[in-house]
């Protein structure tokens, strides 16, 4: 099945809601009635308020892969140099912990919290070639390697509502793995869950909706896919730009999907053909999302 013929590609309207022309937009998250996201390569953290279409941005101390709310009321940011606390009131970043002091060529990439407040985060080779990226679990004041095999680009840690299943993405391997989560946070043996076929792009960020289905953004794939809990493709939402990086559910009822996109890798001809590349988009997914639980950090 080609991307253009997948179900859902024609019945949803995707709209650009914020023109930011991000080089590598990523990490969208809905908290405090606003949509937060980052531009990794431009070292920017953005905040969008859909009530009046206003936005703010802050400079990060290095490449910033994601931002999530914390139980303390501030934000936790995944910066190349490690986990940082971010205070929106002052714009200050404070280093908390570097999970990989022996991997200076890596950076933190994608992250998510589960329903218990545990933080799951991945690292990756900043050169996007060496298999040095790992997945970590942060709770009880420490970050631990989950033991999953290293990959070049980790992405899309997404966790089921009951915090019993983890979905982990090997972007260059075009594979999403599924692993059971024990009560203490340790992972069972990973199983291959979804493989993205050739010509359909690369799986990037992912998120679980209220019905337990997995939404996967496709870099160089022109859209977002929705898979059921068994890994069967349900829907494809086509975008007017090639590089879609991740979605987040927002709005008062968590019924609006927001998506980050990227200009990275597009030549001049592609940029002229995709003038909206790098913007923040929204669409009606037809299903609500799950609330984001603040990280217990």
mmCIF file of C-alpha atoms in Angstrom:
data_model
loop_
_atom_site.group_PDB
_atom_site.id
_atom_site.type_symbol
_atom_site.label_atom_id
_atom_site.label_comp_id
_atom_site.label_asym_id
_atom_site.label_seq_id
_atom_site.Cartn_x
_atom_site.Cartn_y
_atom_site.Cartn_z
ATOM 1 C CA UNK A 1 0.000 0.000 0.000
ATOM 2 C CA UNK A 2 1.421 3.389 -0.935
ATOM 3 C CA UNK A 3 1.416 6.308 1.483
ATOM 4 C CA UNK A 4 -1.011 8.271 -0.673
ATOM 5 C CA UNK A 5 -3.584 5.471 -0.630
ATOM 6 C CA UNK A 6 -3.553 4.775 3.093
ATOM 7 C CA UNK A 7 -6.832 5.251 4.994
ATOM 8 C CA UNK A 8 -7.380 8.643 6.582
ATOM 9 C CA UNK A 9 -5.184 10.548 4.150
ATOM 10 C CA UNK A 10 -8.008 12.536 2.587
ATOM 11 C CA UNK A 11 -10.549 13.175 5.327
ATOM 12 C CA UNK A 12 -8.521 15.217 7.797
ATOM 13 C CA UNK A 13 -7.460 18.820 7.497
ATOM 14 C CA UNK A 14 -3.948 19.584 8.670
ATOM 15 C CA UNK A 15 -3.323 23.260 9.438
ATOM 16 C CA UNK A 16 -0.165 25.224 10.166
ATOM 17 C CA UNK A 17 -0.825 27.034 13.460
ATOM 18 C CA UNK A 18 2.577 28.564 14.201
ATOM 19 C CA UNK A 19 5.201 29.660 11.684
ATOM 20 C CA UNK A 20 8.581 28.910 13.240
ATOM 21 C CA UNK A 21 10.484 27.297 10.338
ATOM 22 C CA UNK A 22 12.199 24.980 12.826
ATOM 23 C CA UNK A 23 15.331 23.280 11.597
ATOM 24 C CA UNK A 24 14.431 20.240 13.723
ATOM 25 C CA UNK A 25 11.155 20.760 15.585
ATOM 26 C CA UNK A 26 10.574 18.052 18.182
ATOM 27 C CA UNK A 27 9.224 17.053 21.588
ATOM 28 C CA UNK A 28 5.704 18.571 21.632
ATOM 29 C CA UNK A 29 3.916 18.275 24.975
ATOM 30 C CA UNK A 30 0.682 19.793 26.303
ATOM 31 C CA UNK A 31 0.845 21.173 29.831
ATOM 32 C CA UNK A 32 -0.583 24.208 31.613
ATOM 33 C CA UNK A 33 -2.990 24.776 28.689
ATOM 34 C CA UNK A 34 -0.122 25.407 26.299
ATOM 35 C CA UNK A 35 1.864 23.457 23.751
ATOM 36 C CA UNK A 36 5.603 23.256 24.420
ATOM 37 C CA UNK A 37 8.167 22.043 21.893
ATOM 38 C CA UNK A 38 11.802 22.487 20.882
ATOM 39 C CA UNK A 39 13.946 23.203 17.847
ATOM 40 C CA UNK A 40 16.898 20.924 18.498
ATOM 41 C CA UNK A 41 19.433 22.327 16.058
ATOM 42 C CA UNK A 42 18.548 25.971 16.742
ATOM 43 C CA UNK A 43 18.784 25.328 20.513
ATOM 44 C CA UNK A 44 15.362 26.862 21.121
ATOM 45 C CA UNK A 45 12.493 26.013 23.458
ATOM 46 C CA UNK A 46 9.080 27.229 22.273
ATOM 47 C CA UNK A 47 5.705 27.687 23.976
ATOM 48 C CA UNK A 48 2.477 28.179 21.992
ATOM 49 C CA UNK A 49 -0.816 29.381 23.496
ATOM 50 C CA UNK A 50 -3.661 28.442 21.125
ATOM 51 C CA UNK A 51 -6.157 30.636 23.005
ATOM 52 C CA UNK A 52 -4.666 33.740 21.369
ATOM 53 C CA UNK A 53 -2.099 32.183 18.979
ATOM 54 C CA UNK A 54 0.738 33.811 20.928
ATOM 55 C CA UNK A 55 4.131 32.223 21.449
ATOM 56 C CA UNK A 56 7.376 32.632 23.379
ATOM 57 C CA UNK A 57 10.797 31.124 22.993
ATOM 58 C CA UNK A 58 13.939 30.707 25.063
ATOM 59 C CA UNK A 59 17.542 29.924 24.217
ATOM 60 C CA UNK A 60 18.852 26.600 25.551
ATOM 61 C CA UNK A 61 22.506 26.109 26.590
ATOM 62 C CA UNK A 62 22.993 23.422 23.914
ATOM 63 C CA UNK A 63 20.942 21.248 21.583
ATOM 64 C CA UNK A 64 17.681 20.527 23.403
ATOM 65 C CA UNK A 65 15.759 17.376 22.465
ATOM 66 C CA UNK A 66 12.608 17.706 24.568
ATOM 67 C CA UNK A 67 10.917 19.369 27.532
ATOM 68 C CA UNK A 68 8.422 17.871 30.002
ATOM 69 C CA UNK A 69 6.641 19.138 33.138
ATOM 70 C CA UNK A 70 8.019 18.090 36.511
ATOM 71 C CA UNK A 71 6.293 17.375 39.796
ATOM 72 C CA UNK A 72 7.994 20.445 41.304
ATOM 73 C CA UNK A 73 6.093 22.721 38.929
ATOM 74 C CA UNK A 74 8.996 23.612 36.679
ATOM 75 C CA UNK A 75 10.137 21.785 33.530
ATOM 76 C CA UNK A 76 12.719 19.091 32.802
ATOM 77 C CA UNK A 77 14.661 19.499 29.570
ATOM 78 C CA UNK A 78 16.817 16.966 27.757
ATOM 79 C CA UNK A 79 19.868 18.950 26.652
ATOM 80 C CA UNK A 80 22.941 17.517 24.916
ATOM 81 C CA UNK A 81 24.887 17.933 28.159
ATOM 82 C CA UNK A 82 22.258 16.126 30.266
ATOM 83 C CA UNK A 83 19.005 16.590 32.152
ATOM 84 C CA UNK A 84 18.319 20.202 33.133
ATOM 85 C CA UNK A 85 15.687 21.970 35.184
ATOM 86 C CA UNK A 86 14.125 24.807 33.228
ATOM 87 C CA UNK A 87 12.335 27.707 34.907
ATOM 88 C CA UNK A 88 10.043 29.494 32.416
ATOM 89 C CA UNK A 89 9.828 32.538 34.701
ATOM 90 C CA UNK A 90 13.551 33.224 34.525
ATOM 91 C CA UNK A 91 14.538 31.306 31.396
ATOM 92 C CA UNK A 92 17.327 29.635 33.355
ATOM 93 C CA UNK A 93 18.563 26.073 32.778
ATOM 94 C CA UNK A 94 20.265 24.188 35.634
ATOM 95 C CA UNK A 95 22.082 20.896 35.065
ATOM 96 C CA UNK A 96 20.688 18.001 37.102
ATOM 97 C CA UNK A 97 22.352 14.885 35.771
ATOM 98 C CA UNK A 98 24.371 13.638 32.806
ATOM 99 C CA UNK A 99 23.389 10.009 32.151
ATOM 100 C CA UNK A 100 26.220 9.521 29.644
ATOM 101 C CA UNK A 101 29.413 11.294 30.767
ATOM 102 C CA UNK A 102 31.458 8.870 28.671
ATOM 103 C CA UNK A 103 29.603 9.589 25.403
ATOM 104 C CA UNK A 104 30.425 13.191 24.379
ATOM 105 C CA UNK A 105 29.281 12.460 20.808
ATOM 106 C CA UNK A 106 25.770 11.614 21.964
ATOM 107 C CA UNK A 107 22.832 13.875 22.753
ATOM 108 C CA UNK A 108 19.485 13.310 24.465
ATOM 109 C CA UNK A 109 16.729 12.915 21.907
ATOM 110 C CA UNK A 110 13.186 11.863 22.882
ATOM 111 C CA UNK A 111 11.410 11.240 26.196
ATOM 112 C CA UNK A 112 8.090 10.557 27.895
ATOM 113 C CA UNK A 113 6.660 10.003 31.356
ATOM 114 C CA UNK A 114 4.452 7.087 32.314
ATOM 115 C CA UNK A 115 1.346 7.212 34.518
ATOM 116 C CA UNK A 116 3.478 6.770 37.659
ATOM 117 C CA UNK A 117 5.690 9.761 36.832
ATOM 118 C CA UNK A 118 8.747 7.754 35.835
ATOM 119 C CA UNK A 119 10.773 9.438 33.095
ATOM 120 C CA UNK A 120 11.897 7.383 30.101
ATOM 121 C CA UNK A 121 14.477 9.014 27.819
ATOM 122 C CA UNK A 122 16.698 8.070 24.945
ATOM 123 C CA UNK A 123 20.076 9.175 23.661
ATOM 124 C CA UNK A 124 21.508 9.077 20.157
ATOM 125 C CA UNK A 125 24.664 9.591 18.167
ATOM 126 C CA UNK A 126 24.638 13.252 17.156
ATOM 127 C CA UNK A 127 26.248 12.163 13.885
ATOM 128 C CA UNK A 128 23.317 9.765 13.295
ATOM 129 C CA UNK A 129 25.547 6.816 12.408
ATOM 130 C CA UNK A 130 27.101 4.996 15.384
ATOM 131 C CA UNK A 131 24.995 2.656 17.531
ATOM 132 C CA UNK A 132 25.650 4.515 20.784
ATOM 133 C CA UNK A 133 22.092 5.538 21.649
ATOM 134 C CA UNK A 134 20.470 3.957 24.707
ATOM 135 C CA UNK A 135 17.179 4.113 26.567
ATOM 136 C CA UNK A 136 17.121 5.138 30.239
ATOM 137 C CA UNK A 137 14.582 5.082 33.050
ATOM 138 C CA UNK A 138 14.775 7.859 35.632
ATOM 139 C CA UNK A 139 13.081 7.467 39.010
ATOM 140 C CA UNK A 140 13.970 7.357 42.701
ATOM 141 C CA UNK A 141 16.613 10.010 42.067
ATOM 142 C CA UNK A 142 18.617 8.024 39.527
ATOM 143 C CA UNK A 143 18.784 7.279 35.797
ATOM 144 C CA UNK A 144 19.356 3.646 34.845
ATOM 145 C CA UNK A 145 20.129 2.025 31.506
ATOM 146 C CA UNK A 146 17.126 -0.147 30.627
ATOM 147 C CA UNK A 147 19.360 -2.708 28.979
ATOM 148 C CA UNK A 148 17.795 -2.500 25.525
ATOM 149 C CA UNK A 149 20.277 -2.979 22.662
ATOM 150 C CA UNK A 150 21.956 0.288 21.592
ATOM 151 C CA UNK A 151 20.900 1.950 18.340
ATOM 152 C CA UNK A 152 22.072 5.017 16.425
ATOM 153 C CA UNK A 153 18.857 7.032 16.952
ATOM 154 C CA UNK A 154 16.470 6.229 19.782
ATOM 155 C CA UNK A 155 13.019 7.723 19.455
ATOM 156 C CA UNK A 156 9.441 7.626 20.586
ATOM 157 C CA UNK A 157 9.468 6.118 24.018
ATOM 158 C CA UNK A 158 5.706 5.758 24.487
ATOM 159 C CA UNK A 159 4.064 4.012 27.430
ATOM 160 C CA UNK A 160 0.621 2.428 27.748
ATOM 161 C CA UNK A 161 -1.881 4.017 30.147
ATOM 162 C CA UNK A 162 -1.386 1.244 32.708
ATOM 163 C CA UNK A 163 2.419 1.711 32.586
ATOM 164 C CA UNK A 164 2.866 -1.968 31.700
ATOM 165 C CA UNK A 165 4.033 -1.707 28.079
ATOM 166 C CA UNK A 166 6.836 0.356 26.557
ATOM 167 C CA UNK A 167 7.177 1.159 22.856
ATOM 168 C CA UNK A 168 10.722 2.007 21.785
ATOM 169 C CA UNK A 169 11.810 3.152 18.312
ATOM 170 C CA UNK A 170 14.974 2.364 16.389
ATOM 171 C CA UNK A 171 14.627 5.088 13.768
ATOM 172 C CA UNK A 172 17.328 4.016 11.321
ATOM 173 C CA UNK A 173 16.272 0.392 11.719
ATOM 174 C CA UNK A 174 12.698 1.470 10.893
ATOM 175 C CA UNK A 175 11.455 -0.671 13.769
ATOM 176 C CA UNK A 176 9.272 -0.050 16.812
ATOM 177 C CA UNK A 177 9.844 -2.540 19.635
ATOM 178 C CA UNK A 178 7.455 -3.453 22.432
ATOM 179 C CA UNK A 179 8.534 -4.570 25.903
ATOM 180 C CA UNK A 180 6.636 -5.426 29.070
ATOM 181 C CA UNK A 181 7.334 -3.211 32.089
ATOM 182 C CA UNK A 182 7.557 -4.904 35.491
ATOM 183 C CA UNK A 183 6.273 -3.151 38.608
ATOM 184 C CA UNK A 184 9.808 -2.049 39.500
ATOM 185 C CA UNK A 185 10.349 -0.551 36.036
ATOM 186 C CA UNK A 186 12.566 -3.278 34.598
ATOM 187 C CA UNK A 187 11.805 -4.353 31.051
ATOM 188 C CA UNK A 188 10.999 -7.761 29.662
ATOM 189 C CA UNK A 189 12.416 -9.133 26.424
ATOM 190 C CA UNK A 190 11.645 -6.692 23.573
ATOM 191 C CA UNK A 191 9.481 -7.911 20.696
ATOM 192 C CA UNK A 192 9.345 -6.440 17.202
ATOM 193 C CA UNK A 193 6.009 -4.592 17.042
ATOM 194 C CA UNK A 194 5.976 -2.469 13.858
ATOM 195 C CA UNK A 195 8.319 -2.297 10.873
ATOM 196 C CA UNK A 196 8.049 0.678 8.529
ATOM 197 C CA UNK A 197 8.343 -0.464 4.936
ATOM 198 C CA UNK A 198 10.824 0.961 2.447
ATOM 199 C CA UNK A 199 9.724 4.223 0.844
ATOM 200 C CA UNK A 200 7.478 5.217 3.756
ATOM 201 C CA UNK A 201 9.982 7.299 5.690
ATOM 202 C CA UNK A 202 11.507 6.742 9.132
ATOM 203 C CA UNK A 203 9.602 6.311 12.416
ATOM 204 C CA UNK A 204 10.205 9.300 14.647
ATOM 205 C CA UNK A 205 8.337 10.325 17.803
ATOM 206 C CA UNK A 206 5.298 8.384 18.979
ATOM 207 C CA UNK A 207 2.497 8.737 21.524
ATOM 208 C CA UNK A 208 -0.377 6.626 22.871
ATOM 209 C CA UNK A 209 -4.004 7.819 22.641
ATOM 210 C CA UNK A 210 -6.892 7.168 25.038
ATOM 211 C CA UNK A 211 -7.883 4.018 23.122
ATOM 212 C CA UNK A 212 -4.434 2.475 23.481
ATOM 213 C CA UNK A 213 -3.428 3.099 19.864
ATOM 214 C CA UNK A 214 0.034 4.281 18.854
ATOM 215 C CA UNK A 215 0.535 7.386 16.689
ATOM 216 C CA UNK A 216 3.876 7.404 14.853
ATOM 217 C CA UNK A 217 5.318 10.444 13.082
ATOM 218 C CA UNK A 218 7.190 9.696 9.860
ATOM 219 C CA UNK A 219 10.347 11.607 8.985
ATOM 220 C CA UNK A 220 10.565 11.834 5.181
ATOM 221 C CA UNK A 221 7.180 10.093 5.175
ATOM 222 C CA UNK A 222 4.788 13.039 4.765
ATOM 223 C CA UNK A 223 2.562 12.289 7.709
ATOM 224 C CA UNK A 224 1.503 10.399 10.810
ATOM 225 C CA UNK A 225 0.229 6.837 11.180
ATOM 226 C CA UNK A 226 -2.094 5.366 13.801
ATOM 227 C CA UNK A 227 -1.647 1.706 14.756
ATOM 228 C CA UNK A 228 -3.930 -0.434 16.903
ATOM 229 C CA UNK A 229 -2.571 -2.246 20.015
ATOM 230 C CA UNK A 230 -1.739 -5.309 17.906
ATOM 231 C CA UNK A 231 0.367 -3.257 15.493
ATOM 232 C CA UNK A 232 -2.106 -3.108 12.600
ATOM 233 C CA UNK A 233 -2.220 0.120 10.593
ATOM 234 C CA UNK A 234 -5.503 2.005 11.115
ATOM 235 C CA UNK A 235 -5.008 5.453 9.640
ATOM 236 C CA UNK A 236 -2.628 7.760 7.819
ATOM 237 C CA UNK A 237 -2.805 11.552 8.116
ATOM 238 C CA UNK A 238 -1.046 13.256 5.217
ATOM 239 C CA UNK A 239 0.904 16.490 5.786
ATOM 240 C CA UNK A 240 1.991 19.167 3.294
ATOM 241 C CA UNK A 241 5.594 18.695 4.497
ATOM 242 C CA UNK A 242 7.841 15.640 4.371
ATOM 243 C CA UNK A 243 9.459 15.630 7.789
ATOM 244 C CA UNK A 244 6.940 15.097 10.589
ATOM 245 C CA UNK A 245 8.667 14.454 13.921
ATOM 246 C CA UNK A 246 6.098 13.905 16.699
ATOM 247 C CA UNK A 247 2.544 14.685 17.800
ATOM 248 C CA UNK A 248 1.016 15.622 21.143
ATOM 249 C CA UNK A 249 -2.626 15.719 22.197
ATOM 250 C CA UNK A 250 -3.779 19.078 23.508
ATOM 251 C CA UNK A 251 -6.732 21.352 24.076
ATOM 252 C CA UNK A 252 -9.183 21.268 26.955
ATOM 253 C CA UNK A 253 -10.419 17.809 26.034
ATOM 254 C CA UNK A 254 -7.048 16.578 24.714
ATOM 255 C CA UNK A 255 -8.843 16.151 21.405
ATOM 256 C CA UNK A 256 -6.542 18.235 19.209
ATOM 257 C CA UNK A 257 -3.344 16.796 17.778
ATOM 258 C CA UNK A 258 -0.345 19.117 17.441
ATOM 259 C CA UNK A 259 2.626 18.076 15.329
ATOM 260 C CA UNK A 260 6.189 19.339 15.047
ATOM 261 C CA UNK A 261 8.037 19.231 11.729
ATOM 262 C CA UNK A 262 11.535 19.870 10.397
ATOM 263 C CA UNK A 263 13.439 21.569 7.590
ATOM 264 C CA UNK A 264 16.593 19.521 8.257
ATOM 265 C CA UNK A 265 17.730 17.545 5.221
ATOM 266 C CA UNK A 266 15.667 19.515 2.701
ATOM 267 C CA UNK A 267 17.548 21.103 -0.190
ATOM 268 C CA UNK A 268 16.590 24.440 -1.712
ATOM 269 C CA UNK A 269 14.188 22.896 -4.215
ATOM 270 C CA UNK A 270 12.426 20.940 -1.466
ATOM 271 C CA UNK A 271 12.183 24.026 0.746
ATOM 272 C CA UNK A 272 10.609 25.981 -2.110
ATOM 273 C CA UNK A 273 8.113 23.153 -2.644
ATOM 274 C CA UNK A 274 7.416 22.925 1.120
ATOM 275 C CA UNK A 275 7.160 26.527 2.372
ATOM 276 C CA UNK A 276 5.500 25.358 5.618
ATOM 277 C CA UNK A 277 8.307 22.958 6.543
ATOM 278 C CA UNK A 278 9.391 23.366 10.164
ATOM 279 C CA UNK A 279 6.080 24.849 11.337
ATOM 280 C CA UNK A 280 3.803 23.628 14.110
ATOM 281 C CA UNK A 281 0.649 21.963 12.786
ATOM 282 C CA UNK A 282 -2.663 20.779 14.202
ATOM 283 C CA UNK A 283 -5.428 18.416 13.117
ATOM 284 C CA UNK A 284 -8.475 16.637 14.525
ATOM 285 C CA UNK A 285 -7.393 13.044 15.279
ATOM 286 C CA UNK A 286 -10.911 11.844 16.039
ATOM 287 C CA UNK A 287 -9.786 10.523 19.421
ATOM 288 C CA UNK A 288 -8.551 12.035 22.679
ATOM 289 C CA UNK A 289 -5.079 11.667 24.094
ATOM 290 C CA UNK A 290 -3.832 10.837 27.581
ATOM 291 C CA UNK A 291 -2.872 13.543 30.087
ATOM 292 C CA UNK A 292 0.858 14.026 30.608
ATOM 293 C CA UNK A 293 1.941 13.060 34.128
ATOM 294 C CA UNK A 294 4.682 15.344 35.533
ATOM 295 C CA UNK A 295 8.054 13.718 35.999
ATOM 296 C CA UNK A 296 8.955 12.727 39.554
ATOM 297 C CA UNK A 297 12.244 14.587 39.401
#
